[in-house]
């Protein structure tokens, strides 16, 4: 089936099988491998991207469902060679160790900060429930998100 | 994991969806995909055709004065932000941010996962499910809609269009849930809709999910509360009664066995009553 999906501002027209998951469209068709696959059960969140501005687990949507819509991936956050403030903050606050969960964590947290610019720690934790990290123990991830919400100085 | 191959079409009207379901024996509707796609990835479901109903809209969450009309395609996030009481509480506690953004209430109840949250709430609120199929339109009370594990009253060529929740003057309600630590699905969820006058219960409905094969009413616990003063003793009695109500329909696993969930149904009923009458 023919689809036209806009990813990080550029529209890609491709012929895809209906069973192609959006995450595989990103990784294997477009070679945007920043988005990860960490599970088979829609639970880990490492595949999180934005679809029309809201957080989505891209392993739980077909590429054909995204036809005509706009996707932002981790590769689309930095602008003109400058890291996004959330990326800076993860770096600054040591919000990662192996880094596998990080693209998903950053996409999930940037999405919900757009709805709630000044979240409490509890709200940050609640909104990251769909993202699993096997390394950090979450403390620094929460700190990084909190600091980014406070304009980088938390 | 990749799902098995299938055909895919998008439909622009409810009629078209029904026609497709009628024409293809092995067709399934696709709403948010957040129950169906995980099942297809694990090859637990292998439909030959997916009928994508996203273009239909049906996303309203509107207060009609005499009650609420919730479109089948309203997402959990939309309901959490725009409804109130037990329904909004349940929606806000579903899975995680990403799941709430795309999972719909129609897909949730059609799938009838025993660990789903909304079914208990719809049973307690006396909701009606509006359904269309080749036989025309009909509606079913939520308590008659859920029949068994992953089994509802829905026929294979039918589509849920909306859910109606009647407004009941003087009633308050709440949903209390024990979430699975990994998936956030309900191990036990209890919804209470109650009307009290001078500290006494005039009317009450209780719905249970998670602990049972499907969402059910707890009529024994309701009978204990009916007419009774809302106090610790009577709440404790209702919490005993609910365990008898669900004794024949219990569900469990190695980590959270049947008798544990049965006991927790009592605990969470107590929390829901206190929250609804606070
Ligand atoms: C990680 C994760 C955690 C979750 N946690 C929870 C939780 O804590 N609590 C909870 O309640 N749920 C939870 N869910 C399930 C979630 O709520 C699903 O979104 C919902 O159950 C299905 O809705 P959907 O729109 O995605 O339906 P789909 O997956 O598109 O469809 C599900 C089924 O319903 C049918 N269907 C869909 N729409 C209609 C309609 N309008 N009429 C008739 N049939 C229809 C489909 O054919 C299919 O059989 C979780 C899901 C995931 C992936
Ligand atoms: S890969 Fe784990 S949630 Fe998508
Ligand atoms: S940093 Fe390794 S999984 Fe999160």
Coordinates of C-alpha atoms and ligand atoms in Angstrom, one line a residue:
Chain A
X1 CA 0.0 0.0 0.0
X2 CA 1.2 3.5 -0.9
X3 CA 1.8 5.8 2.1
X4 CA 3.0 9.4 2.6
X5 CA 4.4 9.9 6.0
X6 CA 6.1 13.1 7.2
X7 CA 9.1 12.3 9.4
X8 CA 11.0 15.1 11.0
X9 CA 9.6 17.6 8.5
X10 CA 10.3 15.6 5.4
X11 CA 7.5 13.6 3.6
X12 CA 8.4 10.1 2.5
X13 CA 6.3 8.3 -0.1
X14 CA 6.8 4.5 0.1
X15 CA 5.0 1.3 -0.9
X16 CA 4.7 -0.8 2.3
X17 CA 3.1 -4.0 3.5
X18 CA 0.2 -3.5 5.8
X19 CA 1.9 -5.5 8.5
X20 CA 4.9 -3.2 8.6
X21 CA 5.0 -1.6 12.1
X22 CA 5.8 2.1 12.2
X23 CA 9.0 1.5 14.2
X24 CA 10.3 -0.8 11.4
X25 CA 9.3 1.8 8.8
X26 CA 11.5 4.3 10.7
X27 CA 14.4 2.0 11.4
X28 CA 14.5 -0.2 8.3
X29 CA 12.9 1.8 5.5
X30 CA 14.1 5.2 6.5
X31 CA 17.3 4.1 8.3
X32 CA 16.4 6.3 11.3
X33 CA 17.7 3.9 13.9
X34 CA 17.6 6.2 16.9
X35 CA 14.2 4.8 17.7
X36 CA 14.7 1.4 19.5
X37 CA 12.8 -1.8 19.9
X38 CA 13.1 -3.2 23.4
X39 CA 10.2 -5.6 23.8
X40 CA 7.5 -7.6 22.0
X41 CA 4.7 -6.5 24.3
X42 CA 4.3 -2.8 24.0
X43 CA 5.6 -2.2 27.5
X44 CA 9.1 -0.8 27.4
X45 CA 8.6 2.5 25.6
X46 CA 12.0 2.6 23.9
X47 CA 10.2 3.0 20.5
X48 CA 8.4 6.2 21.6
X49 CA 8.1 8.9 18.9
X50 CA 5.6 11.8 18.5
X51 CA 2.7 11.3 16.2
X52 CA 1.0 14.7 15.5
X53 CA 2.7 16.0 18.6
X54 CA 1.7 13.2 21.1
X55 CA 3.8 10.3 22.5
X56 CA 3.2 7.0 20.7
X57 CA 4.8 3.6 21.0
X58 CA 5.7 3.2 17.4
X59 CA 5.8 -0.6 17.8
X60 CA 2.1 -0.5 18.4
X61 CA 1.0 1.2 15.2
X62 CA 1.1 0.1 11.6
X63 CA 3.0 2.3 9.2
X64 CA -0.3 2.4 7.1
X65 CA -2.1 4.0 10.1
X66 CA 0.4 6.9 10.1
X67 CA -0.3 7.6 6.4
X68 CA -0.8 11.4 6.0
X69 CA 0.4 12.1 9.5
X70 CA 3.5 13.7 11.1
X71 CA 6.1 11.8 13.0
X72 CA 9.0 13.2 15.0
X73 CA 11.8 11.0 16.1
X74 CA 14.8 11.5 18.3
X75 CA 16.7 12.5 15.2
X76 CA 14.3 15.4 14.7
X77 CA 14.8 17.1 18.0
X78 CA 18.2 18.8 17.6
X79 CA 17.9 22.0 15.5
X80 CA 20.8 23.5 13.5
X81 CA 23.3 21.3 15.3
X82 CA 22.1 22.4 18.8
X83 CA 20.8 19.7 21.1
X84 CA 17.2 20.1 22.3
X85 CA 17.1 21.3 26.0
X86 CA 15.8 17.9 27.1
X87 CA 18.8 16.2 25.4
X88 CA 21.1 18.7 27.1
X89 CA 19.5 18.0 30.4
X90 CA 19.8 14.2 30.1
X91 CA 23.5 14.8 29.4
X92 CA 24.0 17.4 32.2
X93 CA 22.2 15.3 34.8
X94 CA 23.5 11.9 33.8
X95 CA 20.1 10.7 32.9
X96 CA 21.5 7.6 31.0
X97 CA 23.9 4.8 31.3
X98 CA 23.8 2.4 28.3
X99 CA 21.5 4.8 26.5
X100 CA 19.1 2.2 25.1
X101 CA 16.0 3.6 26.7
X102 CA 17.1 7.3 26.2
X103 CA 15.5 8.1 22.9
X104 CA 12.1 6.8 24.2
X105 CA 12.6 8.6 27.6
X106 CA 13.3 11.9 25.8
X107 CA 10.4 11.6 23.4
X108 CA 8.0 10.7 26.1
X109 CA 9.1 13.5 28.4
X110 CA 9.2 16.2 25.7
X111 CA 5.6 15.2 24.7
X112 CA 4.1 15.5 28.1
X113 CA 6.0 18.7 29.0
X114 CA 4.1 20.3 26.1
X115 CA 0.8 19.5 27.9
X116 CA 2.2 20.2 31.4
X117 CA 5.1 22.7 31.4
X118 CA 5.6 22.6 35.2
X119 CA 5.1 19.0 36.3
X120 CA 5.7 17.8 39.9
X121 CA 8.0 14.9 40.5
X122 CA 5.0 12.6 40.9
X123 CA 3.6 13.8 37.6
X124 CA 6.9 13.1 35.9
X125 CA 7.1 9.6 37.3
X126 CA 3.4 8.9 36.3
X127 CA 4.0 10.1 32.7
X128 CA 7.1 7.9 32.4
X129 CA 5.4 4.8 33.5
X130 CA 5.4 3.5 30.0
X131 CA 9.2 3.7 29.7
X132 CA 11.5 1.1 31.2
X133 CA 15.1 1.7 32.1
X134 CA 17.3 -1.2 33.1
X135 CA 20.3 0.8 34.2
X136 CA 19.7 4.1 35.9
X137 CA 17.2 3.4 38.6
X138 CA 15.3 6.4 37.2
X139 CA 16.5 9.0 39.7
X140 CA 18.6 10.9 37.3
X141 CA 16.1 10.6 34.5
X142 CA 13.5 12.3 36.7
X143 CA 16.0 14.9 37.7
X144 CA 16.9 15.6 34.0
X145 CA 13.2 16.0 33.1
X146 CA 12.6 18.3 36.1
X147 CA 15.6 20.4 35.3
X148 CA 14.5 20.7 31.6
X149 CA 11.1 21.8 32.8
X150 CA 12.7 24.4 35.0
X151 CA 14.7 25.8 32.1
X152 CA 17.8 23.8 32.6
X153 CA 18.7 24.8 36.1
X154 CA 17.1 22.3 38.4
Chain B
X1 CA 7.8 -9.5 16.2
X2 CA 6.0 -9.1 13.0
X3 CA 2.2 -9.8 12.7
X4 CA 1.2 -12.4 10.1
X5 CA 0.3 -10.8 6.7
X6 CA -3.2 -9.3 6.3
X7 CA -5.1 -7.0 4.1
X8 CA -5.9 -3.5 5.3
X9 CA -8.6 -1.0 4.4
X10 CA -9.8 2.3 5.8
X11 CA -13.5 3.0 5.9
X12 CA -15.3 6.3 6.0
X13 CA -18.7 5.4 7.4
X14 CA -20.2 3.0 10.0
X15 CA -22.2 1.4 7.2
X16 CA -19.0 0.7 5.2
X17 CA -17.5 -0.9 8.3
X18 CA -20.5 -3.2 8.8
X19 CA -20.4 -4.2 5.1
X20 CA -16.8 -5.1 5.3
X21 CA -17.3 -7.2 8.5
X22 CA -20.2 -8.9 6.7
X23 CA -18.3 -9.7 3.6
X24 CA -15.1 -11.1 5.2
X25 CA -15.4 -13.8 7.8
X26 CA -12.0 -13.2 9.2
X27 CA -12.1 -9.4 9.4
X28 CA -11.5 -7.3 12.5
X29 CA -12.0 -3.6 13.2
X30 CA -8.9 -1.6 14.0
X31 CA -9.4 1.3 16.4
X32 CA -6.3 2.4 18.5
X33 CA -4.7 -0.9 17.9
X34 CA -3.4 -1.1 21.5
X35 CA -4.9 -4.4 22.2
X36 CA -5.2 -5.9 18.8
X37 CA -1.7 -5.2 17.5
X38 CA 0.1 -6.6 20.6
X39 CA -2.0 -9.7 20.2
X40 CA -1.2 -9.9 16.5
X41 CA 2.6 -9.4 17.1
X42 CA 2.5 -12.4 19.4
X43 CA 0.4 -14.3 16.8
X44 CA -2.4 -14.7 19.3
X45 CA -4.7 -13.0 16.7
X46 CA -4.3 -13.6 13.0
X47 CA -7.1 -11.7 11.2
X48 CA -7.1 -11.8 7.4
X49 CA -8.4 -8.2 7.1
X50 CA -8.1 -5.1 9.3
X51 CA -10.8 -2.5 8.8
X52 CA -9.4 0.8 10.1
X53 CA -12.2 2.9 11.6
X54 CA -10.0 5.9 12.5
X55 CA -11.7 8.1 9.8
X56 CA -15.1 7.7 11.5
X57 CA -14.4 10.2 14.3
X58 CA -16.8 9.1 17.0
X59 CA -14.5 10.8 19.5
X60 CA -17.0 12.9 21.5
X61 CA -16.9 13.1 25.3
X62 CA -20.0 15.3 25.8
X63 CA -22.2 16.3 28.6
X64 CA -25.8 16.2 27.2
X65 CA -27.4 17.4 30.5
X66 CA -29.4 14.1 31.1
X67 CA -26.2 12.2 30.7
X68 CA -22.8 11.8 29.0
X69 CA -22.3 10.5 25.4
X70 CA -18.9 9.0 24.9
X71 CA -17.9 8.1 21.4
X72 CA -16.5 4.6 20.8
X73 CA -13.3 6.1 19.5
X74 CA -12.7 8.5 22.4
X75 CA -9.2 7.9 23.6
X76 CA -8.4 7.2 27.3
X77 CA -6.4 10.5 27.4
X78 CA -9.4 12.5 26.0
X79 CA -11.8 10.9 28.5
X80 CA -9.3 11.5 31.4
X81 CA -9.2 15.2 30.5
X82 CA -12.9 15.8 29.7
X83 CA -15.1 13.4 31.7
X84 CA -15.3 13.3 35.5
X85 CA -15.6 11.0 38.5
X86 CA -14.9 7.3 38.3
X87 CA -14.8 7.3 34.4
X88 CA -12.1 9.9 34.3
X89 CA -10.2 8.3 37.2
X90 CA -10.1 4.9 35.5
X91 CA -9.1 6.5 32.2
X92 CA -6.2 8.4 33.8
X93 CA -4.9 5.2 35.4
X94 CA -4.8 3.1 32.3
X95 CA -1.4 1.8 31.2
X96 CA 0.8 4.7 30.5
X97 CA 0.8 8.1 28.7
X98 CA 1.4 6.5 25.3
X99 CA -1.3 3.9 25.7
X100 CA -3.8 6.5 26.9
X101 CA -3.1 8.7 23.8
X102 CA -4.2 6.0 21.3
X103 CA -6.2 3.3 23.1
X104 CA -10.0 3.9 22.8
X105 CA -12.8 3.0 25.1
X106 CA -14.7 1.2 22.3
X107 CA -11.7 -1.0 21.6
X108 CA -11.1 -1.5 25.3
X109 CA -14.6 -2.9 26.0
X110 CA -14.9 -4.8 22.7
X111 CA -11.6 -6.6 23.6
X112 CA -13.0 -7.3 27.1
X113 CA -9.6 -8.1 28.7
X114 CA -10.4 -9.2 32.3
X115 CA -7.8 -6.8 33.6
X116 CA -9.4 -3.7 31.8
X117 CA -10.4 -0.8 33.9
X118 CA -13.4 0.9 32.1
X119 CA -15.7 -2.2 32.2
X120 CA -16.1 -2.0 36.0
X121 CA -16.9 1.7 35.8
X122 CA -19.5 1.3 33.1
X123 CA -21.2 -1.5 35.0
X124 CA -21.3 0.7 38.2
X125 CA -22.6 3.7 36.3
X126 CA -25.4 1.8 34.6
X127 CA -24.0 2.7 31.2
X128 CA -25.6 1.6 27.9
X129 CA -23.5 0.4 25.0
X130 CA -24.8 1.6 21.5
X131 CA -24.1 -0.9 18.8
X132 CA -24.8 -1.0 15.0
X133 CA -24.7 -4.0 12.7
X134 CA -26.5 -5.5 9.7
X135 CA -29.5 -6.0 12.0
X136 CA -29.7 -2.3 12.7
X137 CA -29.1 -0.4 15.9
X138 CA -29.5 -1.7 19.5
X139 CA -28.2 -0.9 22.9
X140 CA -27.1 -3.2 25.8
X141 CA -26.7 -2.5 29.5
X142 CA -23.0 -2.7 30.4
X143 CA -23.7 -5.4 33.0
X144 CA -25.1 -7.6 30.2
X145 CA -22.4 -6.7 27.7
X146 CA -19.5 -8.5 29.4
X147 CA -20.1 -12.2 29.2
X148 CA -16.9 -14.1 29.9
X149 CA -13.1 -13.9 29.4
X150 CA -12.5 -11.8 26.3
X151 CA -16.2 -12.4 25.4
X152 CA -19.0 -9.8 24.9
X153 CA -22.5 -9.6 23.6
X154 CA -21.1 -8.1 20.3
X155 CA -21.8 -10.1 17.1
X156 CA -19.0 -10.5 14.5
X157 CA -20.6 -7.9 12.1
X158 CA -21.3 -5.3 14.8
X159 CA -19.6 -2.1 15.7
X160 CA -19.8 -0.1 19.0
X161 CA -20.7 3.5 18.1
X162 CA -21.0 5.1 21.5
X163 CA -21.6 4.7 25.2
X164 CA -24.3 6.5 27.2
X165 CA -23.9 7.2 30.9
X166 CA -27.1 8.5 32.5
X167 CA -26.8 11.4 35.0
X168 CA -28.3 10.5 38.4
X169 CA -29.0 13.5 40.6
X170 CA -27.3 13.3 44.0
X171 CA -25.0 10.4 43.0
X172 CA -21.2 10.4 43.4
X173 CA -18.8 7.8 42.2
X174 CA -15.2 6.6 42.4
X175 CA -12.8 4.0 41.0
X176 CA -10.1 2.3 43.1
X177 CA -7.5 0.1 41.4
X178 CA -4.6 -2.1 42.3
X179 CA -2.4 -1.8 39.3
X180 CA -0.1 -4.6 38.1
X181 CA 3.4 -3.3 38.8
X182 CA 4.7 -3.8 35.3
X183 CA 1.7 -3.5 32.9
X184 CA -0.5 -1.2 35.1
X185 CA -3.5 -3.3 34.1
X186 CA -5.9 -3.9 37.0
X187 CA -5.2 -6.8 39.2
X188 CA -8.3 -5.7 41.0
X189 CA -10.5 -2.7 40.2
X190 CA -13.7 -1.6 42.0
X191 CA -16.1 1.1 40.9
X192 CA -18.8 2.5 43.2
X193 CA -21.7 4.8 42.3
X194 CA -23.6 5.8 45.3
X195 CA -26.4 8.2 46.5
X196 CA -26.4 9.0 50.2
X197 CA -28.8 11.0 52.4
X198 CA -27.9 12.0 55.9
X199 CA -25.1 9.5 56.0
X200 CA -27.3 6.6 54.8
X201 CA -27.0 4.8 51.4
X202 CA -30.1 5.3 49.3
X203 CA -28.9 3.7 46.2
X204 CA -25.6 2.0 45.2
X205 CA -24.1 0.1 42.3
X206 CA -20.8 -1.7 42.4
X207 CA -18.7 -3.0 39.4
X208 CA -15.6 -5.3 39.7
X209 CA -12.9 -6.0 37.2
X210 CA -9.5 -7.7 37.3
X211 CA -10.3 -10.3 40.0
X212 CA -13.0 -11.9 37.8
X213 CA -13.2 -13.4 34.3
X214 CA -15.2 -10.4 33.2
X215 CA -16.6 -7.2 34.8
X216 CA -19.5 -8.0 37.1
X217 CA -21.9 -6.4 39.5
X218 CA -21.5 -7.1 43.2
X219 CA -25.1 -7.4 44.2
X220 CA -24.5 -9.0 47.6
X221 CA -22.3 -6.0 48.6
X222 CA -24.9 -3.6 47.2
X223 CA -27.6 -5.3 49.3
X224 CA -25.5 -4.9 52.4
X225 CA -25.1 -1.1 51.8
X226 CA -28.7 -0.4 50.6
X227 CA -30.4 1.6 53.3
X228 CA -27.5 1.2 55.7
X229 CA -25.5 3.9 57.4
X230 CA -22.1 4.5 55.8
X231 CA -19.8 3.6 58.7
X232 CA -16.8 1.4 59.3
X233 CA -18.9 -1.6 60.4
X234 CA -21.2 -1.6 57.3
X235 CA -18.3 -1.0 54.9
X236 CA -16.5 -4.0 56.5
X237 CA -19.6 -6.1 55.9
X238 CA -19.8 -5.0 52.3
X239 CA -16.2 -5.9 51.8
X240 CA -17.0 -9.4 53.1
X241 CA -20.0 -9.7 50.9
X242 CA -18.2 -8.7 47.7
X243 CA -15.8 -11.6 48.2
X244 CA -18.8 -14.0 48.1
X245 CA -20.2 -12.2 45.1
X246 CA -17.2 -13.0 42.9
X247 CA -16.3 -16.4 44.4
X248 CA -17.5 -18.3 41.3
X249 CA -15.8 -16.1 38.7
X250 CA -12.3 -15.6 40.1
X251 CA -9.2 -15.3 38.0
X252 CA -5.6 -15.6 39.2
X253 CA -2.1 -16.4 38.3
X254 CA 1.1 -17.5 40.0
X255 CA 2.0 -14.1 41.3
X256 CA -1.5 -12.9 42.2
X257 CA -3.6 -16.0 42.9
X258 CA -7.4 -16.1 43.1
X259 CA -7.8 -15.9 46.9
X260 CA -5.4 -12.9 47.0
X261 CA -7.4 -11.0 44.4
X262 CA -10.6 -12.0 46.1
X263 CA -9.4 -10.5 49.4
X264 CA -8.1 -7.4 47.6
X265 CA -11.5 -6.9 46.0
X266 CA -12.7 -6.3 49.6
X267 CA -9.9 -3.9 50.3
X268 CA -10.4 -1.9 47.2
X269 CA -14.2 -1.8 47.6
X270 CA -13.6 -0.1 51.0
X271 CA -11.3 2.5 49.3
X272 CA -13.8 3.1 46.5
X273 CA -16.8 3.6 49.0
X274 CA -14.7 6.0 51.1
X275 CA -13.5 7.9 48.0
X276 CA -17.1 8.2 46.6
X277 CA -18.6 9.4 49.9
X278 CA -15.7 11.6 51.0
Ligands
LIG1 C1 1.3 -1.6 27.7 C2 -0.2 -1.5 27.7 C3 -0.8 -1.3 29.0 C4 -2.2 -1.3 29.1 N1 -2.8 -1.1 30.3 C5 -4.1 -1.0 30.5 C6 -4.7 -0.8 31.7 O1 -4.0 -0.6 32.7 N2 -6.1 -0.8 31.8 C7 -6.8 -1.0 30.7 O2 -8.1 -0.9 30.8 N3 -6.3 -1.2 29.5 C8 -5.0 -1.2 29.3 N4 -4.4 -1.5 28.1 C9 -5.3 -1.7 26.9 C10 -5.7 -0.4 26.3 O3 -6.7 0.2 27.1 C11 -6.3 -0.6 24.9 O4 -6.2 0.6 24.2 C12 -7.7 -1.0 24.7 O5 -7.9 -2.1 25.5 C13 -8.1 -1.3 23.3 O6 -8.5 -0.1 22.6 P1 -7.9 0.1 21.1 O7 -8.7 1.3 20.6 O8 -6.5 0.2 21.1 O9 -8.5 -1.2 20.4 P2 -7.9 -2.1 19.2 O10 -6.7 -2.7 19.7 O11 -7.9 -1.4 17.9 O12 -9.1 -3.2 19.2 C14 -9.3 -4.1 20.2 C15 -10.5 -5.0 19.8 O13 -11.7 -4.3 19.8 C16 -12.3 -4.3 18.5 N5 -12.9 -3.0 18.3 C17 -12.2 -1.8 18.3 N6 -13.1 -0.8 18.2 C18 -14.3 -1.3 18.1 C19 -15.6 -0.8 18.0 N7 -15.8 0.6 17.9 N8 -16.7 -1.6 17.9 C20 -16.5 -3.0 18.0 N9 -15.3 -3.6 18.1 C21 -14.2 -2.7 18.2 C22 -11.2 -4.7 17.6 O14 -11.7 -5.4 16.4 C23 -10.3 -5.6 18.4 O15 -10.9 -6.9 18.5 C24 -3.0 -1.5 27.9 C25 -2.4 -1.7 26.7 C26 -1.0 -1.7 26.6 C27 -0.4 -1.9 25.2
LIG2 S1 9.4 -1.7 21.6 FE1 8.8 -2.0 23.7 S2 7.1 -0.6 23.8 FE2 7.7 -0.5 21.7
LIG3 S1 20.2 3.8 30.4 FE1 20.3 1.7 29.9 S2 18.2 1.1 29.8 FE2 18.1 3.1 30.5

